[in-house]
XYZ file of C-alpha atoms in Angstrom:
527
model
C 103.643 242.345 -9.014
C 104.567 240.154 -6.095
C 108.071 239.566 -4.874
C 107.819 236.006 -3.584
C 111.126 235.722 -1.798
C 110.746 236.549 1.907
C 113.852 237.124 3.985
C 114.665 239.051 7.140
C 117.909 240.961 7.655
C 119.935 239.344 10.417
C 123.062 240.192 12.377
C 125.002 237.884 10.036
C 124.055 240.185 7.177
C 125.581 243.132 8.966
C 128.807 241.320 9.803
C 129.373 239.648 6.440
C 132.292 240.857 4.362
C 131.240 241.920 0.867
C 133.467 242.669 -2.058
C 133.091 244.388 -5.383
C 133.395 241.091 -7.202
C 130.933 239.022 -5.166
C 128.463 241.820 -4.405
C 126.077 240.450 -7.008
C 126.663 236.750 -6.273
C 124.490 236.380 -3.150
C 121.354 234.605 -4.477
C 119.003 236.561 -2.203
C 120.465 239.890 -3.200
C 120.576 238.790 -6.824
C 116.873 237.961 -6.672
C 116.115 241.315 -5.068
C 118.058 243.190 -7.760
C 116.299 241.205 -10.503
C 112.951 242.133 -8.982
C 113.817 245.834 -9.038
C 115.064 245.597 -12.615
C 111.868 243.816 -13.646
C 109.611 246.629 -12.415
C 108.149 248.848 -15.108
C 107.313 252.473 -14.409
C 103.570 251.844 -14.021
C 104.100 248.750 -11.878
C 106.345 250.748 -9.561
C 103.713 253.505 -9.330
C 101.133 250.945 -8.199
C 103.468 249.343 -5.672
C 104.938 252.556 -4.202
C 102.173 255.227 -4.137
C 103.116 256.407 -0.633
C 106.758 256.821 -1.603
C 105.745 258.987 -4.550
C 103.402 261.067 -2.389
C 105.928 261.744 0.374
C 108.636 262.508 -2.158
C 106.362 265.111 -3.744
C 105.496 266.514 -0.309
C 109.126 267.074 0.704
C 109.821 268.667 -2.682
C 107.297 271.417 -1.876
C 110.114 273.228 -0.092
C 111.709 273.810 -3.499
C 108.649 275.842 -4.522
C 109.511 278.327 -1.765
C 113.152 278.300 -2.865
C 112.168 279.207 -6.447
C 109.400 281.671 -5.507
C 111.655 284.096 -3.632
C 114.183 285.075 -6.354
C 111.463 285.069 -9.015
C 109.450 287.423 -6.832
C 112.360 289.856 -6.579
C 112.979 289.779 -10.315
C 109.347 290.764 -10.905
C 109.392 293.483 -8.260
C 112.126 295.295 -10.183
C 109.559 295.719 -12.994
C 106.621 296.600 -10.684
C 105.734 300.333 -10.820
C 104.797 300.671 -7.128
C 107.944 298.885 -5.933
C 110.055 301.048 -8.248
C 108.440 304.189 -6.884
C 108.771 303.200 -3.195
C 112.318 301.809 -3.362
C 113.882 303.224 -6.547
C 115.051 306.530 -8.009
C 114.087 308.586 -11.058
C 116.156 307.911 -14.164
C 115.360 309.254 -17.625
C 111.728 309.916 -16.722
C 110.990 306.621 -14.934
C 111.711 305.010 -11.581
C 114.207 302.134 -11.503
C 116.022 300.106 -8.856
C 119.755 300.739 -9.169
C 121.977 297.901 -10.353
C 123.938 297.784 -7.050
C 120.742 297.365 -5.028
C 119.376 294.798 -7.485
C 122.608 292.893 -7.064
C 122.538 293.114 -3.268
C 118.912 292.028 -2.945
C 119.219 289.228 -5.474
C 122.351 287.899 -3.758
C 120.286 286.646 -0.817
C 119.112 283.519 -2.603
C 122.384 282.355 -4.229
C 124.478 283.247 -1.158
C 121.991 281.343 0.959
C 122.149 278.475 -1.499
C 125.918 278.274 -1.040
C 126.030 278.575 2.749
C 122.701 276.883 3.444
C 123.504 273.918 1.209
C 126.841 273.286 2.917
C 125.276 273.660 6.348
C 122.388 271.326 5.423
C 124.762 268.406 4.918
C 125.521 268.201 8.652
C 122.001 268.106 10.190
C 120.818 265.840 7.361
C 123.417 263.277 8.402
C 123.105 263.910 12.156
C 119.339 264.284 12.585
C 118.026 262.839 9.327
C 116.196 264.255 6.320
C 112.816 264.530 8.036
C 113.698 266.774 10.985
C 116.116 268.897 8.987
C 113.292 269.579 6.549
C 110.870 270.431 9.359
C 113.321 272.829 11.014
C 113.923 274.626 7.701
C 110.211 275.154 7.050
C 109.711 276.552 10.556
C 112.610 278.987 10.123
C 111.303 280.068 6.716
C 107.912 280.905 8.226
C 109.601 283.096 10.842
C 111.930 284.921 8.441
C 109.149 285.878 6.011
C 108.039 288.425 8.638
C 111.154 290.499 7.911
C 110.383 290.631 4.192
C 106.690 291.337 4.755
C 107.250 294.353 7.033
C 110.277 295.733 5.155
C 109.830 299.358 4.079
C 113.424 300.045 3.120
C 115.930 298.305 0.884
C 118.224 297.739 3.862
C 115.620 295.797 5.870
C 114.561 293.877 2.785
C 118.204 292.972 2.133
C 118.519 291.536 5.663
C 115.355 289.492 5.133
C 116.576 288.140 1.801
C 119.999 287.149 3.133
C 118.651 285.391 6.235
C 115.821 283.756 4.308
C 118.228 282.601 1.611
C 120.338 280.698 4.146
C 117.373 278.465 4.918
C 115.979 278.256 1.388
C 119.283 276.865 0.147
C 118.744 273.739 2.254
C 115.664 272.675 0.271
C 117.705 272.178 -2.905
C 119.738 269.535 -1.038
C 117.003 267.830 0.961
C 114.488 267.285 -1.870
C 116.572 265.327 -4.425
C 118.396 263.360 -1.720
C 115.148 262.315 -0.026
C 113.336 261.510 -3.289
C 116.131 259.246 -4.543
C 116.217 257.341 -1.240
C 112.518 256.538 -0.770
C 111.585 255.435 -4.299
C 112.624 252.380 -6.368
C 114.802 252.585 -9.450
C 111.914 252.461 -11.947
C 110.471 255.789 -10.762
C 113.649 257.370 -9.377
C 114.177 259.472 -12.499
C 110.669 260.924 -12.383
C 110.528 261.759 -8.670
C 113.951 263.422 -8.702
C 113.132 265.388 -11.866
C 109.936 266.512 -10.111
C 112.249 268.798 -8.135
C 112.680 270.807 -11.338
C 108.910 271.011 -11.742
C 108.734 272.501 -8.242
C 111.292 275.105 -9.311
C 109.087 275.974 -12.295
C 105.931 276.060 -10.143
C 107.590 278.447 -7.703
C 108.771 280.697 -10.530
C 105.379 280.565 -12.247
C 103.584 281.481 -9.021
C 106.005 284.361 -8.475
C 105.212 285.753 -11.921
C 101.469 285.143 -11.648
C 101.084 286.750 -8.218
C 103.045 289.838 -9.254
C 101.026 290.104 -12.469
C 97.886 290.144 -10.328
C 99.099 292.787 -7.880
C 101.285 295.013 -10.077
C 98.510 297.570 -10.702
C 97.855 298.207 -6.984
C 98.850 301.700 -5.894
C 100.099 301.022 -2.376
C 102.539 298.721 -0.554
C 100.179 295.762 -0.911
C 101.372 295.488 -4.516
C 104.542 293.841 -3.172
C 103.497 292.925 0.387
C 100.867 290.420 -0.805
C 103.428 288.396 -2.803
C 105.741 288.270 0.225
C 102.854 287.118 2.454
C 101.936 284.248 0.138
C 105.136 282.474 1.158
C 103.352 281.585 4.411
C 100.829 279.537 2.418
C 103.338 276.748 1.792
C 104.508 276.808 5.390
C 100.918 276.313 6.565
C 100.613 273.279 4.281
C 103.951 271.669 5.146
C 104.259 272.211 8.913
C 101.179 270.155 9.941
C 102.184 267.269 7.680
C 105.888 267.084 8.432
C 105.320 265.051 11.603
C 104.120 262.143 9.444
C 106.934 262.298 6.900
C 108.784 258.930 6.811
C 112.512 259.140 7.430
C 114.895 257.985 4.701
C 115.474 254.215 5.100
C 119.021 254.663 3.785
C 119.813 257.120 6.581
C 118.285 254.786 9.180
C 120.429 251.879 7.946
C 123.572 253.979 8.200
C 122.607 254.758 11.792
C 122.126 251.032 12.528
C 118.360 251.385 13.090
C 117.298 248.436 10.924
C 113.927 247.849 12.604
C 112.907 251.450 12.014
C 114.152 251.250 8.435
C 112.010 248.177 7.820
C 108.982 249.955 9.323
C 109.529 252.944 7.055
C 109.829 250.701 3.999
C 106.471 249.129 4.882
C 104.929 252.617 4.977
C 106.438 253.537 1.627
C 105.456 250.362 -0.275
C 102.270 248.344 -0.742
C 101.760 245.034 1.032
C 102.728 243.141 -2.134
C 106.358 244.258 -1.803
C 108.777 242.169 0.249
C 110.453 244.976 2.185
C 112.866 242.477 3.757
C 114.575 242.114 0.408
C 114.634 245.867 -0.133
C 116.249 246.323 3.259
C 118.820 243.638 2.461
C 119.857 245.523 -0.684
C 120.206 248.791 1.260
C 122.349 247.075 3.906
C 124.476 245.407 1.223
C 125.018 248.659 -0.676
C 126.040 250.459 2.514
C 128.492 247.680 3.392
C 129.929 247.687 -0.112
C 130.614 251.412 0.125
C 132.221 250.942 3.518
C 134.486 248.266 2.060
C 135.396 250.670 -0.733
C 136.354 253.057 2.090
C 133.663 255.565 1.228
C 133.240 257.738 4.307
C 130.506 260.271 4.889
C 132.378 263.576 5.235
C 132.816 266.398 2.736
C 136.429 265.365 2.276
C 135.285 261.877 1.246
C 133.494 263.448 -1.731
C 136.930 264.169 -3.211
C 138.649 260.877 -2.395
C 139.140 258.026 -4.855
C 136.308 257.344 -7.294
C 134.107 259.813 -5.430
C 136.072 262.638 -7.052
C 134.720 261.656 -10.466
C 131.209 261.313 -9.057
C 131.386 264.716 -7.377
C 132.702 266.309 -10.580
C 129.690 264.979 -12.493
C 127.215 266.270 -9.896
C 128.854 269.684 -9.686
C 129.247 269.939 -13.459
C 125.655 269.164 -14.452
C 124.295 271.563 -11.805
C 126.666 274.414 -12.726
C 125.747 273.980 -16.393
C 122.264 275.226 -15.534
C 123.705 278.598 -14.526
C 126.242 278.807 -17.347
C 123.555 278.092 -19.957
C 121.550 281.148 -18.835
C 118.902 279.951 -16.403
C 119.401 282.955 -14.104
C 117.822 285.110 -16.808
C 114.500 283.560 -15.728
C 114.657 285.533 -12.478
C 114.869 288.704 -14.559
C 112.486 287.509 -17.271
C 109.769 290.122 -16.824
C 112.311 292.899 -16.307
C 114.225 291.692 -19.379
C 111.059 291.827 -21.492
C 110.320 295.424 -20.388
C 113.842 296.464 -21.342
C 113.433 294.635 -24.647
C 110.616 297.048 -25.524
C 107.398 295.408 -24.255
C 105.030 297.434 -22.066
C 104.517 296.393 -18.433
C 101.359 294.312 -19.021
C 102.866 292.561 -22.044
C 106.087 291.876 -20.118
C 104.245 290.301 -17.160
C 102.103 288.200 -19.508
C 105.196 287.107 -21.430
C 106.865 286.228 -18.121
C 103.942 283.985 -17.199
C 103.991 282.341 -20.626
C 107.744 281.921 -20.303
C 107.322 279.768 -17.204
C 104.144 278.039 -18.400
C 106.076 276.484 -21.276
C 108.721 275.477 -18.715
C 106.030 273.659 -16.754
C 104.924 271.900 -19.936
C 108.518 271.058 -20.824
C 109.142 269.364 -17.472
C 105.991 267.252 -17.818
C 107.017 266.263 -21.355
C 110.469 265.268 -20.107
C 109.118 262.445 -17.962
C 108.345 259.911 -20.719
C 111.684 260.805 -22.316
C 113.525 260.109 -19.052
C 111.803 256.731 -18.731
C 112.481 255.838 -22.378
C 115.856 257.375 -23.217
C 117.598 257.844 -19.876
C 119.827 260.726 -18.844
C 122.894 261.251 -21.038
C 121.104 261.463 -24.410
C 118.469 263.905 -23.201
C 120.966 266.056 -21.316
C 123.451 266.422 -24.165
C 120.862 266.834 -26.929
C 118.992 269.471 -24.955
C 122.162 271.372 -24.127
C 123.111 271.482 -27.825
C 119.715 272.994 -28.691
C 120.092 275.615 -25.961
C 123.433 276.717 -27.407
C 121.870 277.045 -30.868
C 118.880 279.095 -29.636
C 121.025 281.468 -27.564
C 123.231 282.217 -30.558
C 120.180 282.872 -32.769
C 118.840 285.342 -30.178
C 122.192 287.126 -30.156
C 122.285 287.332 -33.958
C 118.740 288.762 -34.120
C 119.676 291.464 -31.636
C 122.339 292.698 -34.058
C 119.730 293.779 -36.630
C 119.967 297.598 -36.913
C 117.159 299.511 -35.229
C 115.704 296.411 -33.551
C 112.236 296.637 -35.202
C 109.168 295.442 -33.291
C 109.018 292.080 -35.057
C 112.619 291.380 -33.990
C 111.773 292.190 -30.352
C 108.871 289.731 -30.455
C 111.032 287.138 -32.233
C 113.675 287.349 -29.494
C 111.010 287.072 -26.790
C 109.423 284.079 -28.542
C 112.783 282.344 -28.885
C 113.313 282.821 -25.150
C 110.033 280.934 -24.625
C 111.248 278.121 -26.885
C 114.618 278.120 -25.103
C 112.915 277.704 -21.739
C 110.784 274.836 -23.060
C 113.846 272.890 -24.175
C 115.705 273.765 -20.967
C 112.900 272.254 -18.880
C 112.660 269.328 -21.284
C 116.323 268.444 -20.837
C 119.039 269.806 -18.557
C 116.583 271.306 -16.070
C 114.942 268.086 -14.807
C 117.671 265.628 -15.842
C 120.228 267.479 -13.714
C 118.412 266.462 -10.525
C 118.243 262.858 -11.679
C 121.979 262.758 -12.348
C 123.085 264.385 -9.076
C 120.933 261.888 -7.177
C 122.318 258.869 -9.017
C 125.955 259.821 -9.607
C 126.712 260.340 -5.911
C 127.494 257.437 -3.560
C 124.755 256.786 -0.999
C 126.979 257.471 2.021
C 127.869 260.957 0.786
C 124.738 261.714 -1.246
C 123.589 264.552 0.998
C 127.016 266.163 1.055
C 127.655 265.537 -2.641
C 124.378 267.239 -3.567
C 125.246 270.009 -1.083
C 128.570 270.601 -2.823
C 126.887 270.680 -6.232
C 124.236 273.065 -4.924
C 126.870 275.287 -3.319
C 128.921 275.381 -6.528
C 125.825 276.257 -8.527
C 124.965 278.926 -5.978
C 128.491 280.373 -6.150
C 128.162 280.738 -9.917
C 124.707 282.156 -9.262
C 126.310 284.854 -7.123
C 128.538 285.794 -10.064
C 125.543 285.974 -12.408
C 123.521 287.907 -9.844
C 126.256 290.539 -9.787
C 126.793 290.522 -13.548
C 123.274 290.325 -15.037
C 121.902 293.643 -13.671
C 124.948 295.428 -15.072
C 124.583 293.612 -18.410
C 120.862 294.355 -18.884
C 120.187 297.653 -17.048
C 119.626 300.665 -19.369
C 122.031 302.790 -17.295
C 124.768 300.143 -17.633
C 125.763 297.824 -20.543
C 122.176 297.493 -21.885
C 123.115 294.299 -23.791
C 119.501 293.132 -24.317
C 119.415 290.105 -26.662
C 123.177 290.124 -27.148
C 123.311 288.167 -23.892
C 122.643 285.223 -26.202
C 126.253 285.360 -27.371
C 127.503 285.380 -23.790
C 125.448 282.457 -22.515
C 125.612 280.588 -25.817
C 129.406 280.622 -25.613
C 129.442 279.385 -22.010
C 126.875 276.683 -22.779
C 128.936 275.423 -25.725
C 131.874 274.798 -23.387
C 129.534 272.936 -21.042
C 128.340 270.790 -23.947
C 131.893 269.666 -24.722
C 132.442 268.753 -21.059
C 129.116 266.904 -20.782
C 129.772 264.828 -23.905
C 132.957 263.392 -22.424
C 132.008 263.252 -18.722
C 128.278 262.647 -18.154
C 127.486 258.888 -18.087
C 124.206 257.056 -18.590
C 122.845 255.996 -15.179
C 119.406 254.812 -16.275
C 118.431 251.320 -15.119
C 121.181 250.968 -12.516
C 120.728 250.218 -8.825
C 122.911 252.170 -6.410
C 125.195 249.196 -5.764
C 125.629 248.663 -9.518
C 126.602 252.306 -9.912
C 129.160 251.854 -7.113
C 130.699 248.956 -9.046
C 130.729 250.829 -12.367
C 132.528 253.802 -10.872
C 134.920 251.581 -8.891
C 135.876 249.783 -12.099
C 136.494 253.120 -13.842
C 134.118 252.282 -16.676
C 134.511 254.910 -19.448
C 131.724 257.460 -19.680
C 130.347 256.362 -23.038
C 130.291 252.680 -21.992
C 128.123 253.119 -18.883
C 124.902 252.357 -20.727
C 126.164 249.161 -22.358
C 128.359 247.752 -19.585
C 126.955 244.516 -18.115
C 127.587 243.323 -14.544
C 126.892 239.634 -14.312
C 127.901 237.166 -11.625
C 130.908 239.147 -10.532
C 132.266 239.304 -14.073
C 131.348 241.900 -16.597
C 131.421 242.504 -20.275
C 129.948 244.904 -22.785
C 126.602 244.248 -24.380
């Protein structure tokens, strides 16, 4: 589909004074916005194949982020790791709850600190070089984990590695939302969730393949495989296009236009695209939207930050951290080691399928409906699991029923709040503070993750609370509170350009009217 209007961005464009009311009146900008709205999903895929490819490439870092905690959760159930690092309890070796907590804290602590740190180099040096630096540091820090022969050394490796891994959760959704057009924005940002699932699935699969080895290679091989992704990413990162939005904010319009030409096919008029980016940035400046962490809490940005933080934290409160302990949870539920590892792989395989199935739903139904409907189903399934666990004696068929319901729960999680969360945090935040807004949401999610990392081992370990399936009551209750919040606070952002979203938030449009509110010629009304 050709965009026939050809226009270069001039100095007059930069100096012009926009306003919320006339932001959509400029005929050139209006034409550009109409073009973006007219694109279907498949048309956008044909016109922006490079943007999709580079977005997927940068999201590979999330695979490493997800692989590490999933690996640890599986090691707790691995006989050789238990024997080398654990102690004998009731006839079998286990890793104590305090050490499980300490080791598992590396990833969420890193997510908190690393995410907040990532906001500064992303704004100072750009998305591209921040990403490259993180991958290089990850490759170096894996050496500590690979050669660790004590829990203390492994703990140091996990904490240092986690600081870097936390940055990927900020870089990937921010970059993806800034290089792709609106028609495919939901899919490329939700792809971040698929990378989480891939990393978790690989962690389970690798450990299932090495768990029967009788020496340190049972756990050293999984640690070493983290270098595989570094070897793929490092050679290609020199060709990664920088975010055109970041380049515009730095005043480098020529470079931004060059990047847009790399990201789109020759049929796209990148001059118009650049004009929209410049206009959106100027509109946010007029609305006094700065680019610091403090600006995330000022004015209408407070509401936008609340939405980003809320949808991300809901993932933790609904029970997603159980995935990291999935295999271990299944062994404690009564399955033997082989059955537990196989169930763990199946658990994540249905998550992979769920994320793929979510894509046509995101294109068709948007964000709010899928997010809220999925969250309601998760509450229901968690409560059913808790009720089943109350059956006296916990017969074998009940154990398998609970395990099967966990598979179903994970499918609906990755069909709804898993992928849609990354779409919402990318769209709800203003462009000038997107990196920092996503960093705050990631840090908040990581902080809750720290709480769950401390609590879950004590809740599931046989020498502690040994709650087993009764965790369904705990997470079902928390998720129900999240559902009430989401119903009243999570808006529909499907089909909106970034400047339109700025206007909707500036006008304080009620949450449930976002999907029907029409912006037209500076005036607006409901459909």
